[in-house]
């Protein structure tokens, strides 16, 4: 029906706006970390502990948001978390100690984790309703928002204080939330027929402590493992790619900084074309092809003897990893609803947090190029898991 199609179009646009907002706000904060460190007078180790507030808040909240979504619906939780995200981003420059910074980052991380589960849950329902694999397009919006946020942050870093910059992010974010949130709240949350019946039956037996069956839980964790293996690479590339180019290949600081840009741009392009790829190949084949591409790209990026070959490898890695995380989250949500999204997201973002310190330890034990090959190893693990479970999962 025309009215129904219009609602779905508006819903997709609103969710896309929230994905982009999330990436934009988070990237805006990341580029001002050095300035906030200087303002608080925190040592490197104290700053590292304070930054754990983001991780701790996100992981803890992700495990709880699935329940909130089931109780209040994904649309309301998305808007509420967006408001908290936009307000909390203004707080870090107002702190004057590492302890206070860690406390406000705990709030920021909670909002970040909550909104990721909420809008991914809403996106999973929309994918099921449209019967088209559009999940990568939402994650492309997140990547684009991050690129714009980081770019603008770099441009204004010399002229705006962190307080004014992050306050501007708050105002911008609240305006986007006002516009997109009104659209989102006017549309009734989707519940595909099969899942609605399952949730109704589960709700009737909730008092008896009914949980998803063991097979479903196992498959959700499997998709979470695939998300972890690929998100590990994103975290590693963000924190260690530039250092590898500068330290091991003698790249200039400017050229080294281009390493992550190549990776991020390629990932964005890959996600923008992800729907077409999924429609032609199917989910399992897309994961296998993407993971195999990422293995080849990361081995090239880590072991290449020249800067330009390494940059090429980083770009190929971004293309390969682009659609694996969105597919894993969408499949986990299709199987387990909001709880499935929460479980897979927690494992996935846990991998993103695990990557940087794991690379650091391995670089001390061996070398940084050798440590970066672990990204290729985990991409290969994701491929093997996808192949091993292809018959047990929902049809590709």
Tab-separated table of N, CA and C in Angstrom, residues 259-321:
chain	number	residue	atom	x	y	z
A	259	UNK	N	46.672	6.379	6.019
A	259	UNK	CA	46.453	4.940	6.071
A	259	UNK	C	45.053	4.596	6.533
A	260	UNK	N	44.642	5.170	7.651
A	260	UNK	CA	43.304	4.864	8.148
A	260	UNK	C	42.236	5.476	7.247
A	261	UNK	N	42.548	6.622	6.638
A	261	UNK	CA	41.587	7.234	5.717
A	261	UNK	C	41.305	6.313	4.539
A	262	UNK	N	42.356	5.681	4.007
A	262	UNK	CA	42.163	4.725	2.901
A	262	UNK	C	41.292	3.562	3.353
A	263	UNK	N	41.571	3.054	4.540
A	263	UNK	CA	40.799	1.944	5.089
A	263	UNK	C	39.333	2.343	5.275
A	264	UNK	N	39.110	3.511	5.913
A	264	UNK	CA	37.748	3.949	6.215
A	264	UNK	C	36.970	4.274	4.945
A	265	UNK	N	37.626	4.918	3.986
A	265	UNK	CA	36.943	5.259	2.735
A	265	UNK	C	36.552	3.994	1.976
A	266	UNK	N	37.460	3.023	1.917
A	266	UNK	CA	37.149	1.770	1.232
A	266	UNK	C	36.009	1.034	1.935
A	267	UNK	N	36.005	1.059	3.258
A	267	UNK	CA	34.929	0.417	4.000
A	267	UNK	C	33.591	1.091	3.699
A	268	UNK	N	33.585	2.415	3.623
A	268	UNK	CA	32.358	3.142	3.315
A	268	UNK	C	31.849	2.773	1.922
A	269	UNK	N	32.749	2.748	0.950
A	269	UNK	CA	32.360	2.369	-0.411
A	269	UNK	C	31.807	0.946	-0.429
A	270	UNK	N	32.473	0.048	0.299
A	270	UNK	CA	32.007	-1.328	0.353
A	270	UNK	C	30.613	-1.447	0.941
A	271	UNK	N	30.339	-0.651	1.960
A	271	UNK	CA	29.013	-0.708	2.586
A	271	UNK	C	27.946	-0.070	1.704
A	272	UNK	N	28.314	0.956	0.966
A	272	UNK	CA	27.348	1.576	0.071
A	272	UNK	C	26.923	0.623	-1.043
A	273	UNK	N	27.802	-0.273	-1.414
A	273	UNK	CA	27.475	-1.256	-2.455
A	273	UNK	C	27.061	-2.601	-1.851
A	274	UNK	N	26.944	-2.649	-0.522
A	274	UNK	CA	26.682	-3.914	0.154
A	274	UNK	C	25.352	-4.540	-0.180
A	275	UNK	N	24.306	-3.730	-0.308
A	275	UNK	CA	22.982	-4.287	-0.609
A	275	UNK	C	22.987	-5.016	-1.941
A	276	UNK	N	23.579	-4.413	-2.950
A	276	UNK	CA	23.671	-5.055	-4.264
A	276	UNK	C	24.465	-6.351	-4.180
A	277	UNK	N	25.555	-6.307	-3.436
A	277	UNK	CA	26.394	-7.493	-3.290
A	277	UNK	C	25.638	-8.620	-2.594
A	278	UNK	N	24.912	-8.285	-1.547
A	278	UNK	CA	24.155	-9.302	-0.811
A	278	UNK	C	23.032	-9.883	-1.657
A	279	UNK	N	22.386	-9.036	-2.448
A	279	UNK	CA	21.305	-9.536	-3.300
A	279	UNK	C	21.835	-10.495	-4.369
A	280	UNK	N	23.053	-10.284	-4.811
A	280	UNK	CA	23.604	-11.130	-5.870
A	280	UNK	C	24.267	-12.394	-5.324
A	281	UNK	N	24.963	-12.268	-4.189
A	281	UNK	CA	25.739	-13.398	-3.681
A	281	UNK	C	25.070	-14.132	-2.528
A	282	UNK	N	24.224	-13.427	-1.760
A	282	UNK	CA	23.698	-14.020	-0.536
A	282	UNK	C	24.620	-13.716	0.630
A	283	UNK	N	24.139	-13.944	1.827
A	283	UNK	CA	24.878	-13.533	3.023
A	283	UNK	C	26.134	-14.368	3.258
A	284	UNK	N	26.002	-15.684	3.188
A	284	UNK	CA	27.158	-16.530	3.471
A	284	UNK	C	28.275	-16.272	2.468
A	285	UNK	N	27.950	-16.225	1.195
A	285	UNK	CA	28.970	-15.984	0.167
A	285	UNK	C	29.606	-14.607	0.336
A	286	UNK	N	28.818	-13.615	0.759
A	286	UNK	CA	29.364	-12.274	0.974
A	286	UNK	C	30.365	-12.281	2.116
A	287	UNK	N	30.025	-12.971	3.212
A	287	UNK	CA	30.946	-13.058	4.343
A	287	UNK	C	32.225	-13.779	3.942
A	288	UNK	N	32.094	-14.889	3.223
A	288	UNK	CA	33.266	-15.651	2.798
A	288	UNK	C	34.146	-14.829	1.857
A	289	UNK	N	33.525	-14.184	0.863
A	289	UNK	CA	34.290	-13.377	-0.088
A	289	UNK	C	34.938	-12.190	0.611
A	290	UNK	N	34.180	-11.533	1.499
A	290	UNK	CA	34.727	-10.382	2.210
A	290	UNK	C	35.873	-10.766	3.123
A	291	UNK	N	35.703	-11.852	3.880
A	291	UNK	CA	36.762	-12.280	4.778
A	291	UNK	C	38.014	-12.691	4.034
A	292	UNK	N	37.852	-13.391	2.919
A	292	UNK	CA	39.009	-13.803	2.117
A	292	UNK	C	39.731	-12.594	1.552
A	293	UNK	N	38.960	-11.606	1.083
A	293	UNK	CA	39.558	-10.362	0.582
A	293	UNK	C	40.324	-9.647	1.685
A	294	UNK	N	39.740	-9.610	2.883
A	294	UNK	CA	40.396	-8.939	4.011
A	294	UNK	C	41.695	-9.640	4.395
A	295	UNK	N	41.717	-10.969	4.319
A	295	UNK	CA	42.952	-11.708	4.623
A	295	UNK	C	44.062	-11.286	3.667
A	296	UNK	N	43.754	-11.276	2.371
A	296	UNK	CA	44.759	-10.892	1.377
A	296	UNK	C	45.185	-9.439	1.563
A	297	UNK	N	44.202	-8.554	1.816
A	297	UNK	CA	44.521	-7.145	1.984
A	297	UNK	C	45.375	-6.882	3.201
A	298	UNK	N	45.061	-7.538	4.331
A	298	UNK	CA	45.809	-7.250	5.549
A	298	UNK	C	47.207	-7.838	5.504
A	299	UNK	N	47.380	-9.004	4.894
A	299	UNK	CA	48.728	-9.550	4.720
A	299	UNK	C	49.580	-8.616	3.867
A	300	UNK	N	48.960	-8.042	2.837
A	300	UNK	CA	49.674	-7.066	2.003
A	300	UNK	C	50.012	-5.818	2.807
A	301	UNK	N	49.009	-5.283	3.534
A	301	UNK	CA	49.234	-4.068	4.308
A	301	UNK	C	50.275	-4.229	5.397
A	302	UNK	N	50.303	-5.390	6.046
A	302	UNK	CA	51.228	-5.601	7.162
A	302	UNK	C	52.637	-5.940	6.709
A	303	UNK	N	52.764	-6.670	5.595
A	303	UNK	CA	54.075	-7.213	5.200
A	303	UNK	C	54.681	-6.545	3.982
A	304	UNK	N	53.952	-5.628	3.324
A	304	UNK	CA	54.471	-4.976	2.119
A	304	UNK	C	55.720	-4.151	2.448
A	305	UNK	N	56.690	-4.114	1.537
A	305	UNK	CA	57.928	-3.369	1.808
A	305	UNK	C	57.849	-1.881	1.495
A	306	UNK	N	56.745	-1.419	0.904
A	306	UNK	CA	56.640	-0.006	0.541
A	306	UNK	C	55.346	0.596	1.078
A	307	UNK	N	55.356	1.907	1.250
A	307	UNK	CA	54.197	2.610	1.792
A	307	UNK	C	52.984	2.465	0.880
A	308	UNK	N	53.185	2.640	-0.419
A	308	UNK	CA	52.040	2.632	-1.333
A	308	UNK	C	51.414	1.252	-1.423
A	309	UNK	N	52.223	0.224	-1.352
A	309	UNK	CA	51.663	-1.136	-1.350
A	309	UNK	C	50.880	-1.387	-0.064
A	310	UNK	N	51.396	-0.856	1.060
A	310	UNK	CA	50.686	-1.005	2.331
A	310	UNK	C	49.352	-0.260	2.303
A	311	UNK	N	49.341	0.946	1.729
A	311	UNK	CA	48.089	1.702	1.622
A	311	UNK	C	47.073	0.952	0.768
A	312	UNK	N	47.561	0.353	-0.304
A	312	UNK	CA	46.679	-0.466	-1.151
A	312	UNK	C	46.119	-1.633	-0.341
A	313	UNK	N	46.962	-2.261	0.452
A	313	UNK	CA	46.508	-3.364	1.284
A	313	UNK	C	45.475	-2.928	2.307
A	314	UNK	N	45.664	-1.759	2.911
A	314	UNK	CA	44.696	-1.240	3.878
A	314	UNK	C	43.336	-1.007	3.215
A	315	UNK	N	43.362	-0.466	1.983
A	315	UNK	CA	42.104	-0.214	1.272
A	315	UNK	C	41.394	-1.527	0.955
A	316	UNK	N	42.131	-2.534	0.512
A	316	UNK	CA	41.531	-3.838	0.216
A	316	UNK	C	40.952	-4.447	1.484
A	317	UNK	N	41.645	-4.264	2.614
A	317	UNK	CA	41.135	-4.769	3.892
A	317	UNK	C	39.810	-4.113	4.241
A	318	UNK	N	39.718	-2.805	4.040
A	318	UNK	CA	38.469	-2.097	4.318
A	318	UNK	C	37.321	-2.599	3.465
A	319	UNK	N	37.604	-2.839	2.179
A	319	UNK	CA	36.561	-3.389	1.297
A	319	UNK	C	36.111	-4.770	1.777
A	320	UNK	N	37.073	-5.584	2.193
A	320	UNK	CA	36.739	-6.934	2.611
A	320	UNK	C	35.923	-6.988	3.889
A	321	UNK	N	36.271	-6.155	4.868
A	321	UNK	CA	35.592	-6.181	6.159
A	321	UNK	C	34.252	-5.442	6.140
